[in-house]
CSV table of N, CA, C and O in Angstrom, one decimal:
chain,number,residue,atom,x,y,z
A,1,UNK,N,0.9,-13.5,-10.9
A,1,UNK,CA,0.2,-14.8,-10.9
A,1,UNK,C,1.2,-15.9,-10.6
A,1,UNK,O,2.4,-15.7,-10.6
A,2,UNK,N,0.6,-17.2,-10.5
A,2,UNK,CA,2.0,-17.9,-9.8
A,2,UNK,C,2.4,-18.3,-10.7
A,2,UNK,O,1.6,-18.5,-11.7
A,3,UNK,N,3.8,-18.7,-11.0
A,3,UNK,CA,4.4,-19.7,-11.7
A,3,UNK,C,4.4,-20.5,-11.5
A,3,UNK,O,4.8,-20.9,-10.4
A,4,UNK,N,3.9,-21.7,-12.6
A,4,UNK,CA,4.5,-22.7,-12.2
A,4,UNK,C,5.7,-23.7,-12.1
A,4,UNK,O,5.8,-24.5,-11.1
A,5,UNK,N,6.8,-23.5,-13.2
A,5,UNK,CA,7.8,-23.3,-13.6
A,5,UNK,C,8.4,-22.9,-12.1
A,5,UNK,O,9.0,-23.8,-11.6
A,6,UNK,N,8.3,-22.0,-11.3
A,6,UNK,CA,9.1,-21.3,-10.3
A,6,UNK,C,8.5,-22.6,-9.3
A,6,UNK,O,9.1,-23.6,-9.0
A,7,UNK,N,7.4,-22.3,-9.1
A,7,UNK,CA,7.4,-23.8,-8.1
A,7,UNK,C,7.8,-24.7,-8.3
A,7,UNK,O,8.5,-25.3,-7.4
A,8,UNK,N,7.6,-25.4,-9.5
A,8,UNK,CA,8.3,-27.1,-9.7
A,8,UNK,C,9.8,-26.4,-9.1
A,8,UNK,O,10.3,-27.0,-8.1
A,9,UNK,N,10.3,-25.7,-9.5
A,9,UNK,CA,12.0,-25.6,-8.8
A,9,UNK,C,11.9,-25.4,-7.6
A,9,UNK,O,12.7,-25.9,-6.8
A,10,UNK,N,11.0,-24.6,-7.1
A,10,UNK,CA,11.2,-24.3,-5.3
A,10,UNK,C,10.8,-26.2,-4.8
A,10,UNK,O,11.4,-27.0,-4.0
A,11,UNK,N,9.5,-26.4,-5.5
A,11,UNK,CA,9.1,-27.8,-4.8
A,11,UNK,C,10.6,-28.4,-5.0
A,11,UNK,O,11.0,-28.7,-3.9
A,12,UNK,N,11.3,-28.8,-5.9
A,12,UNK,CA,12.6,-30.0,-6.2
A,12,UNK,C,13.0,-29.3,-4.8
A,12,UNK,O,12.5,-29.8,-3.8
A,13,UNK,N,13.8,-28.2,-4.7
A,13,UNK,CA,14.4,-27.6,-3.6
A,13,UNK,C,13.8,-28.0,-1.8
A,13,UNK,O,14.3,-27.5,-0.8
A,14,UNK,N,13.1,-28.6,-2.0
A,14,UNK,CA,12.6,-28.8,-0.8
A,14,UNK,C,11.6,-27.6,-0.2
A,14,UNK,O,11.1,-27.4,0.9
A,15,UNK,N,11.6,-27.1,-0.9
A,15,UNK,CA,10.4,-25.3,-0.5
A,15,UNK,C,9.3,-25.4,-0.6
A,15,UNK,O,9.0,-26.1,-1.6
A,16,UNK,N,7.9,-24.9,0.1
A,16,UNK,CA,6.7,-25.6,0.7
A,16,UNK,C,6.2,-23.9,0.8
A,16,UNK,O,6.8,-22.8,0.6
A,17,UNK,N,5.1,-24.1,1.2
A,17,UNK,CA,4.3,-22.8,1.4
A,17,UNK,C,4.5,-21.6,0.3
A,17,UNK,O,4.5,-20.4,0.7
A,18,UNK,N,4.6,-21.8,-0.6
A,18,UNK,CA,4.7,-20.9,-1.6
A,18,UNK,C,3.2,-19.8,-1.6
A,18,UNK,O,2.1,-20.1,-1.5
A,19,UNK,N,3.8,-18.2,-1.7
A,19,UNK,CA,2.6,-17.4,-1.7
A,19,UNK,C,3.3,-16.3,-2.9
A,19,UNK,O,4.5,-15.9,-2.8
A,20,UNK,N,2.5,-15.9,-4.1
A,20,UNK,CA,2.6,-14.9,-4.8
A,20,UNK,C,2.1,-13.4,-4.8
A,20,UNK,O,0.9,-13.3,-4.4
A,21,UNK,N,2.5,-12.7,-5.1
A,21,UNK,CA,2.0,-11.2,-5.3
A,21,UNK,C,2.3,-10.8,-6.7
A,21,UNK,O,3.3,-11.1,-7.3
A,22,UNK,N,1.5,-10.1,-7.1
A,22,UNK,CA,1.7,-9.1,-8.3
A,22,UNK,C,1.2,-8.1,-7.6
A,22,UNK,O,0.4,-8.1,-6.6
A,23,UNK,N,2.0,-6.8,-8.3
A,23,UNK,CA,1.7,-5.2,-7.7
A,23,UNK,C,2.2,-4.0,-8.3
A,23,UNK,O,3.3,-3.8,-8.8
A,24,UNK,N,1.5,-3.4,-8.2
A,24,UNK,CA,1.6,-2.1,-9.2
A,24,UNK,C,1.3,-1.0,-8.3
A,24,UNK,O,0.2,-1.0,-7.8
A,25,UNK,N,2.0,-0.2,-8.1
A,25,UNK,CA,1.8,1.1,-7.4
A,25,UNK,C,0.5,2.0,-8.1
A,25,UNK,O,0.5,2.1,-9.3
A,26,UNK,N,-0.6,2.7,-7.4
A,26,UNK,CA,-1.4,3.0,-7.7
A,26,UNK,C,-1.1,4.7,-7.9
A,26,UNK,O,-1.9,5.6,-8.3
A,27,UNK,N,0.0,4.7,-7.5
A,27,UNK,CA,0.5,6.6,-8.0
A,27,UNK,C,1.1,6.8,-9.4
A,27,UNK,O,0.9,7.6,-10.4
A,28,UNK,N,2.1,5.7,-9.0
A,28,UNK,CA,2.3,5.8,-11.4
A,28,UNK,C,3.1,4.8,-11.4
A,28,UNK,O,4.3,4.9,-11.8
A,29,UNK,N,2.5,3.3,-10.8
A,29,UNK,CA,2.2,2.6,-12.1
A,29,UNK,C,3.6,1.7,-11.8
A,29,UNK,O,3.7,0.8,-12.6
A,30,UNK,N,4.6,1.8,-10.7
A,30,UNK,CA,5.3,0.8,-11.0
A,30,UNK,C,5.1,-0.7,-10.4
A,30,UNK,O,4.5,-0.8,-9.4
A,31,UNK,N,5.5,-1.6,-10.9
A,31,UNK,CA,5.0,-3.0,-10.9
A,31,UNK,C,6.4,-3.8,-10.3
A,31,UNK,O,7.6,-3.6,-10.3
A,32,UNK,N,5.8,-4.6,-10.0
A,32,UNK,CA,6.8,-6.4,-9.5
A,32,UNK,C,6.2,-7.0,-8.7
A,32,UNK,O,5.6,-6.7,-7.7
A,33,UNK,N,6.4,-8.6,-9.5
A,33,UNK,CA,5.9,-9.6,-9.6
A,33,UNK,C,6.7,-10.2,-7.7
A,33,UNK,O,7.7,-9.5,-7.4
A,34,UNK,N,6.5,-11.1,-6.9
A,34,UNK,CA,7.0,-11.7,-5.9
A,34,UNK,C,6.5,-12.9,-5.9
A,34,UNK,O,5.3,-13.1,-6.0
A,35,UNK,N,7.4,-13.8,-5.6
A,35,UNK,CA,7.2,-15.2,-5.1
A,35,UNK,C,8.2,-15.5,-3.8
A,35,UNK,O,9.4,-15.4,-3.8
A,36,UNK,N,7.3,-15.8,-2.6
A,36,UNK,CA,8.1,-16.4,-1.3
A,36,UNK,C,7.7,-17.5,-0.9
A,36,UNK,O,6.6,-17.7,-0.5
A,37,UNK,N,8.8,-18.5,-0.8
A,37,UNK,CA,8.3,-19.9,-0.4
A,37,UNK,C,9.3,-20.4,1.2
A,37,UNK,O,9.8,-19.6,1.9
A,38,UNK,N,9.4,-21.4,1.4
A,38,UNK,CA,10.0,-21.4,2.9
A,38,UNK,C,10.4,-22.8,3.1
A,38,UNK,O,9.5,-23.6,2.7
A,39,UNK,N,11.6,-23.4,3.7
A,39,UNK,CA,11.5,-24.9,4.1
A,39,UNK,C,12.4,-24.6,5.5
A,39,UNK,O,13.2,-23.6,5.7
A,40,UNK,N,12.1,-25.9,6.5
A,40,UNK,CA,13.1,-25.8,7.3
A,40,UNK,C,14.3,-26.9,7.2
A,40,UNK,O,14.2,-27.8,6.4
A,41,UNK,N,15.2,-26.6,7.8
A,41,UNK,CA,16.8,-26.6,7.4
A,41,UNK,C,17.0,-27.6,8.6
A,41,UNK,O,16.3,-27.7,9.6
A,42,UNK,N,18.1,-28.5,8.6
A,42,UNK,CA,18.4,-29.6,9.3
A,42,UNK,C,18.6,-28.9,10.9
A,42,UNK,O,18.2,-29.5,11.9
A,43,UNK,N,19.4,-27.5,10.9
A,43,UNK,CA,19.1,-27.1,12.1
A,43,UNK,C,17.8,-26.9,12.7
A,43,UNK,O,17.7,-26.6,13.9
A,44,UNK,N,17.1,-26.9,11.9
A,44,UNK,CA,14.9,-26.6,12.4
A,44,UNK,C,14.7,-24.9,12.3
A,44,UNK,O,13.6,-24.5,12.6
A,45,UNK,N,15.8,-24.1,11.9
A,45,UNK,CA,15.9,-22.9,11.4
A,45,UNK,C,15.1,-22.8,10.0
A,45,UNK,O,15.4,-23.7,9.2
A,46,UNK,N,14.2,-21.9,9.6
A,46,UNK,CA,13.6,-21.3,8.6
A,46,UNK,C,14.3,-21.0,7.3
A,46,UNK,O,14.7,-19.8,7.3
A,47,UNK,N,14.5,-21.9,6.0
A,47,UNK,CA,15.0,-20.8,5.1
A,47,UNK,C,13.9,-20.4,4.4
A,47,UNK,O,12.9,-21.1,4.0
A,48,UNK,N,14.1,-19.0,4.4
A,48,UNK,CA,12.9,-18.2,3.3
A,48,UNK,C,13.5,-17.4,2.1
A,48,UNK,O,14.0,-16.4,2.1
A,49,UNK,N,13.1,-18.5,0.8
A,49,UNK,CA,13.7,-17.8,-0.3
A,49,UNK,C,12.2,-16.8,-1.0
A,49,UNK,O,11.0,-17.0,-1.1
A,50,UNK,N,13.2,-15.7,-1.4
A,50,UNK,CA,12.7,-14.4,-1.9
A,50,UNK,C,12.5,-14.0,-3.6
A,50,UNK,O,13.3,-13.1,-3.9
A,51,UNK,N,11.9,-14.3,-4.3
A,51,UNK,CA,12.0,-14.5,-5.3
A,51,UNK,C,11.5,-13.0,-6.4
A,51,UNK,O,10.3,-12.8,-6.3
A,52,UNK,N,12.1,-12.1,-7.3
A,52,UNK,CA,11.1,-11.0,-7.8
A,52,UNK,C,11.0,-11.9,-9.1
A,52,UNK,O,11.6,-12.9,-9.5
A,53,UNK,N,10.2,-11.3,-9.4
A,53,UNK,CA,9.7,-11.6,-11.1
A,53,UNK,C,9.3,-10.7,-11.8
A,53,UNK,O,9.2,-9.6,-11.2
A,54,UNK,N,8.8,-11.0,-13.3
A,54,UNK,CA,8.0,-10.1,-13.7
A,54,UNK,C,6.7,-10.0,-13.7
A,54,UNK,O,5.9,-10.9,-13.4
A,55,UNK,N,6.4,-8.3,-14.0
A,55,UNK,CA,4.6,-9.1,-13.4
A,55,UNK,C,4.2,-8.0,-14.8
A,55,UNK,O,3.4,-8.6,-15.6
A,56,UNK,N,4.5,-7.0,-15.1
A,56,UNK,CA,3.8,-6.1,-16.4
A,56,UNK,C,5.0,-5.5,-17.4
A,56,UNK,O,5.8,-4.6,-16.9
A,57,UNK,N,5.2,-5.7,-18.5
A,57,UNK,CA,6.3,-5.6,-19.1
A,57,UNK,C,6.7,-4.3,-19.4
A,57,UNK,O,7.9,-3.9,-19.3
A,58,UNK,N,5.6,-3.5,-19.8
A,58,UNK,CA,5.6,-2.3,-19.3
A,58,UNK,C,6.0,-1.2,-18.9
A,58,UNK,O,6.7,-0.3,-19.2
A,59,UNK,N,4.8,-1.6,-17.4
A,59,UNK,CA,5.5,-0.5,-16.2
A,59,UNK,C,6.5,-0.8,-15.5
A,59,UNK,O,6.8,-0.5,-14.4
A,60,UNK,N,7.1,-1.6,-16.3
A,60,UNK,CA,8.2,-2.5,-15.6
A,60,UNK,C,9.4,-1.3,-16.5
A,60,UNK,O,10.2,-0.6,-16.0
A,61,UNK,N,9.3,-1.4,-17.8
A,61,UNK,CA,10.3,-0.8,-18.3
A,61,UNK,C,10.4,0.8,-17.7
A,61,UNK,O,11.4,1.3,-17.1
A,62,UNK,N,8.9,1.5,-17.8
A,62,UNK,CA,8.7,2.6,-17.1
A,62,UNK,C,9.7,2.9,-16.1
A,62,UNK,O,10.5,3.8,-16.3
A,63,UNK,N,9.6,1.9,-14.5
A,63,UNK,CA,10.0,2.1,-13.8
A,63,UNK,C,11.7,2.1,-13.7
A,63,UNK,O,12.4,2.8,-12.9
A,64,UNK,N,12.1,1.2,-14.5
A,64,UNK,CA,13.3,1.0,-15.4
A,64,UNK,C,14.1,2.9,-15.4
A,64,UNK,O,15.1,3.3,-14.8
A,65,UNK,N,13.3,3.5,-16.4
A,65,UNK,CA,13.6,5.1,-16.5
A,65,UNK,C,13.7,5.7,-15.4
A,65,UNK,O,14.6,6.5,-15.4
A,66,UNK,N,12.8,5.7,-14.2
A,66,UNK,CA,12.8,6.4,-13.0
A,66,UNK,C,13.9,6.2,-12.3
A,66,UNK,O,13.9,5.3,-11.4
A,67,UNK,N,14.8,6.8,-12.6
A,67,UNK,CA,16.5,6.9,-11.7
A,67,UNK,C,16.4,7.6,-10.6
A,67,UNK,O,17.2,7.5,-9.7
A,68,UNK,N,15.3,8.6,-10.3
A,68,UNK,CA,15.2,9.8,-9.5
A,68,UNK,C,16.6,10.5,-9.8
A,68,UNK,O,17.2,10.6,-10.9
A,69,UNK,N,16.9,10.9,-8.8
A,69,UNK,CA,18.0,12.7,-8.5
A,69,UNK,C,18.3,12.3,-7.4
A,69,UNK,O,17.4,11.9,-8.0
A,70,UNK,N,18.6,11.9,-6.3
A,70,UNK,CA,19.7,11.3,-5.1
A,70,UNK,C,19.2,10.1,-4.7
A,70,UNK,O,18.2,9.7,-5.2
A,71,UNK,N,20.1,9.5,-3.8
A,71,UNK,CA,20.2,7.9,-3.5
A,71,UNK,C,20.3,6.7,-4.3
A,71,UNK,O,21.2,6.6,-5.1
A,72,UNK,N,19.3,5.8,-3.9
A,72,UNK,CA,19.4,4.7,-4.8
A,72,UNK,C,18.4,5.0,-5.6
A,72,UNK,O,17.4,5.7,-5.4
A,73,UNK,N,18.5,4.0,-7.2
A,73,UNK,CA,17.2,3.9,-8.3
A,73,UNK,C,15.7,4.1,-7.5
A,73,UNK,O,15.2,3.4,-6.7
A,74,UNK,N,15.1,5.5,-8.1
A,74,UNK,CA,13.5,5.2,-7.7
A,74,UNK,C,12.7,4.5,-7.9
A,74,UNK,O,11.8,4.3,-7.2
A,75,UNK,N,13.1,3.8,-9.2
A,75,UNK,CA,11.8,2.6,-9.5
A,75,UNK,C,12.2,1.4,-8.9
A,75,UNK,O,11.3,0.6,-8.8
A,76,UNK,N,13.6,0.9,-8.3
A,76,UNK,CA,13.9,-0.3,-8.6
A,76,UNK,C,13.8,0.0,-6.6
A,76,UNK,O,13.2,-0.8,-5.9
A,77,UNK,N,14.3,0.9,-6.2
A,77,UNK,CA,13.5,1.2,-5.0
A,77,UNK,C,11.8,1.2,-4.3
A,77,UNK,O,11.3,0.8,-3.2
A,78,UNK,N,11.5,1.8,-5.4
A,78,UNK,CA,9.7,1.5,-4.7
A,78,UNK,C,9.0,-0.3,-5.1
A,78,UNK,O,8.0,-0.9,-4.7
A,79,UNK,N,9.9,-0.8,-6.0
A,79,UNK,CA,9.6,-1.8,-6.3
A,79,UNK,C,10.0,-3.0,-4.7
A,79,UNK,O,9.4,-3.7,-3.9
A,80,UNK,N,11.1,-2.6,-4.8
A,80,UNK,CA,12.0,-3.4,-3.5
A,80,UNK,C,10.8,-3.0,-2.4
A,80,UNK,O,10.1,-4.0,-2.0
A,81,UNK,N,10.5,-2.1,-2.2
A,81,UNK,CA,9.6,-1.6,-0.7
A,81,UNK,C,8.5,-2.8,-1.1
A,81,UNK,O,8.5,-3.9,-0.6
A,82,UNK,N,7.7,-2.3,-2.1
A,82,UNK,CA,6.7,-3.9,-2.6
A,82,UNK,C,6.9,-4.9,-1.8
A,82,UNK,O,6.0,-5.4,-1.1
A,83,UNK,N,8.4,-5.7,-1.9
A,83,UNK,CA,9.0,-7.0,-2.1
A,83,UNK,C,9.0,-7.0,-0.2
A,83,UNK,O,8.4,-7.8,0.5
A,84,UNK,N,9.8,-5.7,0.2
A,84,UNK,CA,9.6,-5.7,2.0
A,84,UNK,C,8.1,-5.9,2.6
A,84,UNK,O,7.5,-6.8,3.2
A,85,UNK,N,7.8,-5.0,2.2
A,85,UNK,CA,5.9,-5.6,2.8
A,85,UNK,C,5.9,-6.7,2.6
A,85,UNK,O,6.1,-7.2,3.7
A,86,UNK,N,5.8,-7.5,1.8
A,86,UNK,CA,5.5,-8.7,1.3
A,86,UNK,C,6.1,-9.8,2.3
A,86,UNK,O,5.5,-10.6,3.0
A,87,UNK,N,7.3,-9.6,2.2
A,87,UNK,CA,8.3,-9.9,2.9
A,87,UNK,C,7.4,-10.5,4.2
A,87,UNK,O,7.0,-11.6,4.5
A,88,UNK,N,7.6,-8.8,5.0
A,88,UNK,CA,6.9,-8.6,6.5
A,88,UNK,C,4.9,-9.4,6.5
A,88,UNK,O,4.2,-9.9,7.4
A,89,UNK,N,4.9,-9.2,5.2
A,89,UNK,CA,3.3,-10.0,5.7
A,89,UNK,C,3.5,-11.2,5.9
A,89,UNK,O,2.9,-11.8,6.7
A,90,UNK,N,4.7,-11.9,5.0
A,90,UNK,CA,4.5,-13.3,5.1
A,90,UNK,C,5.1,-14.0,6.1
A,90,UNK,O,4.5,-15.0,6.4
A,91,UNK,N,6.6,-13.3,7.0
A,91,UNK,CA,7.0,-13.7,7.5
A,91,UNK,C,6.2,-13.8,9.5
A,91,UNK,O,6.1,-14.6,10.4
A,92,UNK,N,5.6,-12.2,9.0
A,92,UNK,CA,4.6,-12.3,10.6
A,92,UNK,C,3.4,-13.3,10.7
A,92,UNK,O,3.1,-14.1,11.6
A,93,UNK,N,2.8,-13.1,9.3
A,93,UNK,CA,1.4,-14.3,9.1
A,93,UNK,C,1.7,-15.6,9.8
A,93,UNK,O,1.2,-16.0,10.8
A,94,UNK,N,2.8,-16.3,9.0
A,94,UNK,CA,3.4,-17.5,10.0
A,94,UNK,C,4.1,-17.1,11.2
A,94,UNK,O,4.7,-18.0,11.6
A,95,UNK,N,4.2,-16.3,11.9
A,95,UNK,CA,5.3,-16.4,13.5
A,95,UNK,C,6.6,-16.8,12.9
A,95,UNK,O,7.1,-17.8,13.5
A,96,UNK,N,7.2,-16.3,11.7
A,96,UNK,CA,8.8,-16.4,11.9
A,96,UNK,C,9.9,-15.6,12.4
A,96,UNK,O,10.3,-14.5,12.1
A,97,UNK,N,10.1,-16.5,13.4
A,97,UNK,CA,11.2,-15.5,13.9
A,97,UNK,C,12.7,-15.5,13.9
A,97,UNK,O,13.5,-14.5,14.0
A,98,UNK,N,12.9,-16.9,13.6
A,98,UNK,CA,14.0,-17.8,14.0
A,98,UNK,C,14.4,-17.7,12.3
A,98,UNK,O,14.2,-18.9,12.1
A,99,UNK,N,14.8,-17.1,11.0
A,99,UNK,CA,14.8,-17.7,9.7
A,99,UNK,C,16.3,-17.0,9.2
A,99,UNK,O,17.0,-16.2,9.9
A,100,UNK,N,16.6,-17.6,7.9
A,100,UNK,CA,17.8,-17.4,6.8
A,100,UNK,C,16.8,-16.9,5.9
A,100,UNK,O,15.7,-17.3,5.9
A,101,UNK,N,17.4,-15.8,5.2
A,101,UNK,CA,16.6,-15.8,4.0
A,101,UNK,C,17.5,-15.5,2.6
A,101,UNK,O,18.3,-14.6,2.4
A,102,UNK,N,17.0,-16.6,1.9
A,102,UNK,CA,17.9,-16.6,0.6
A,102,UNK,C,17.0,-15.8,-0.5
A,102,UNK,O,15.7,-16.0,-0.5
A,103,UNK,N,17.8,-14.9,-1.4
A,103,UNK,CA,17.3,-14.1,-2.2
A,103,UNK,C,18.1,-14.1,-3.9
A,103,UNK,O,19.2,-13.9,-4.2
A,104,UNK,N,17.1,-14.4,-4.6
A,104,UNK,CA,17.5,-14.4,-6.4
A,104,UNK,C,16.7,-13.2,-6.9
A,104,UNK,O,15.7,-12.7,-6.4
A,105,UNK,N,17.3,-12.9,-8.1
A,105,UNK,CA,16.9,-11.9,-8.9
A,105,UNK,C,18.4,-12.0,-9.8
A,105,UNK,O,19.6,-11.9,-9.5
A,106,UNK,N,17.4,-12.1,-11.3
A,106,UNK,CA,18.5,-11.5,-12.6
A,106,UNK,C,17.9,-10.3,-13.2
A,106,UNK,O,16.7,-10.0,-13.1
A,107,UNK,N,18.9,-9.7,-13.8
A,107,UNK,CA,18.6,-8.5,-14.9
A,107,UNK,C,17.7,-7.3,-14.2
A,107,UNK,O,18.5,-6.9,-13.4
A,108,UNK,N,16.6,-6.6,-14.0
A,108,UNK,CA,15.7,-5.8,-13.3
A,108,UNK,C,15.4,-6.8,-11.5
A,108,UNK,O,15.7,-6.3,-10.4
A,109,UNK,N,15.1,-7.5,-11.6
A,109,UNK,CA,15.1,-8.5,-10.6
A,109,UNK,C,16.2,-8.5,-9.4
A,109,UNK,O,15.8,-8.3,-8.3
A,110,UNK,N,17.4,-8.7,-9.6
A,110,UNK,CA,18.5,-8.4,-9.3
A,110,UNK,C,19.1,-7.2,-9.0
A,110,UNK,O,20.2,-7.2,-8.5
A,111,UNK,N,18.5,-6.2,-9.3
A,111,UNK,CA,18.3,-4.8,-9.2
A,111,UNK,C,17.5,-4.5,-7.5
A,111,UNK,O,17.8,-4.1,-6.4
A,112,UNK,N,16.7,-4.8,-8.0
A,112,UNK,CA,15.6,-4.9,-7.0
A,112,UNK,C,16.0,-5.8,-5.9
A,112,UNK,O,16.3,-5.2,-4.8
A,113,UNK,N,16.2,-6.7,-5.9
A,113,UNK,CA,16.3,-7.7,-4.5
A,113,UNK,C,17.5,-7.2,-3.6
A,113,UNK,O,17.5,-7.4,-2.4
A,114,UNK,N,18.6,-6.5,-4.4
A,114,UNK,CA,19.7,-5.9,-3.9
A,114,UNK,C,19.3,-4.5,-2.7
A,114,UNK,O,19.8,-4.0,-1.7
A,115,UNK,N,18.2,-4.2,-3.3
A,115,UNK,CA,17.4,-3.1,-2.6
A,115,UNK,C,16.8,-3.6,-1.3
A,115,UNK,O,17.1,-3.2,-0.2
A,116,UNK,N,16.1,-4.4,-1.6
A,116,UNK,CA,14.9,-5.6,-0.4
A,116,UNK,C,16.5,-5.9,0.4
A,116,UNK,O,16.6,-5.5,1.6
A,117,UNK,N,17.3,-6.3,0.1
A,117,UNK,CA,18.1,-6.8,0.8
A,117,UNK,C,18.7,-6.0,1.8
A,117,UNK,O,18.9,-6.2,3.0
A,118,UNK,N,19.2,-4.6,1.1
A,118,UNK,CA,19.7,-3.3,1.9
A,118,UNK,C,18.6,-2.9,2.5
A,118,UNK,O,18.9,-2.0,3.3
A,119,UNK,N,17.3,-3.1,2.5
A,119,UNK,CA,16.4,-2.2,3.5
A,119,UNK,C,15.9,-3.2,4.3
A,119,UNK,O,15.2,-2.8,5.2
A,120,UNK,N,16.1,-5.0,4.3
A,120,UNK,CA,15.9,-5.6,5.5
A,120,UNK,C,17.0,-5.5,6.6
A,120,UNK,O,16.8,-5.7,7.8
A,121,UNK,N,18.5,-5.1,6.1
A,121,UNK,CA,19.7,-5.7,6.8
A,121,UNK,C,19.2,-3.7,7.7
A,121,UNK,O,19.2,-3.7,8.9
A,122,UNK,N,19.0,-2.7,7.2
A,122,UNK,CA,19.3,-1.3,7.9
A,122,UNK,C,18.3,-1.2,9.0
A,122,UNK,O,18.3,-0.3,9.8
């Protein structure tokens, strides 16, 4: 659900178009919260900040446990994929093509966005 608290700071920031997601995988249950907002930049370039949050305390810890057996964290990975769709809906919905995208996350958050970040750059 949206924050408000997160917008009043994106609004100070100059950030506009704000859209939220909550989401929970419908196979078992893992969750993350997303907020993406956008301003343009004195060059007329796009910044799009990326925001996770929490969204179920929960299946949040749940997913927390799921380390899987090779690669990177399974939960903090299926959570990241979440944050890429999201990503990709919002950025196609408007026609961005031209953008920066700044990304925060602490503690589980930070986990995750490190993920969104390695599977937009590959």
């Amino acid at each position: 659900s949206p924050n408000p608290k997160l917008y009043n700071l994106l609004d100070q920031l100059g950030f506009s178009d704000y859209q939220s997601w909550d989401t929970t995988s419908e196979d078992d249950g893992h969750s993350m919260g997303t907020t993406i907002a956008r301003k343009t930049l004195a060059s007329g370039q796009e910044l799009v900040a990326v925001a996770p949050r929490n969204y179920n305390y929960m299946t949040e810890w749940l997913s927390n446990f799921n380390v899987g057996t090779t690669g990177d964290h399974a939960g903090f990975s299926e959570s990241a994929g979440f944050i890429v769709d999201r990503f990709n809906q919002y950025t196609s919905s408007r026609n961005l093509a031209d953008y920066k995208v700044w990304v925060v996350g602490y503690s589980r958050g930070g986990a995750v966005i490190d993920l969104f970040a390695k599977n937009r750059i590959i």
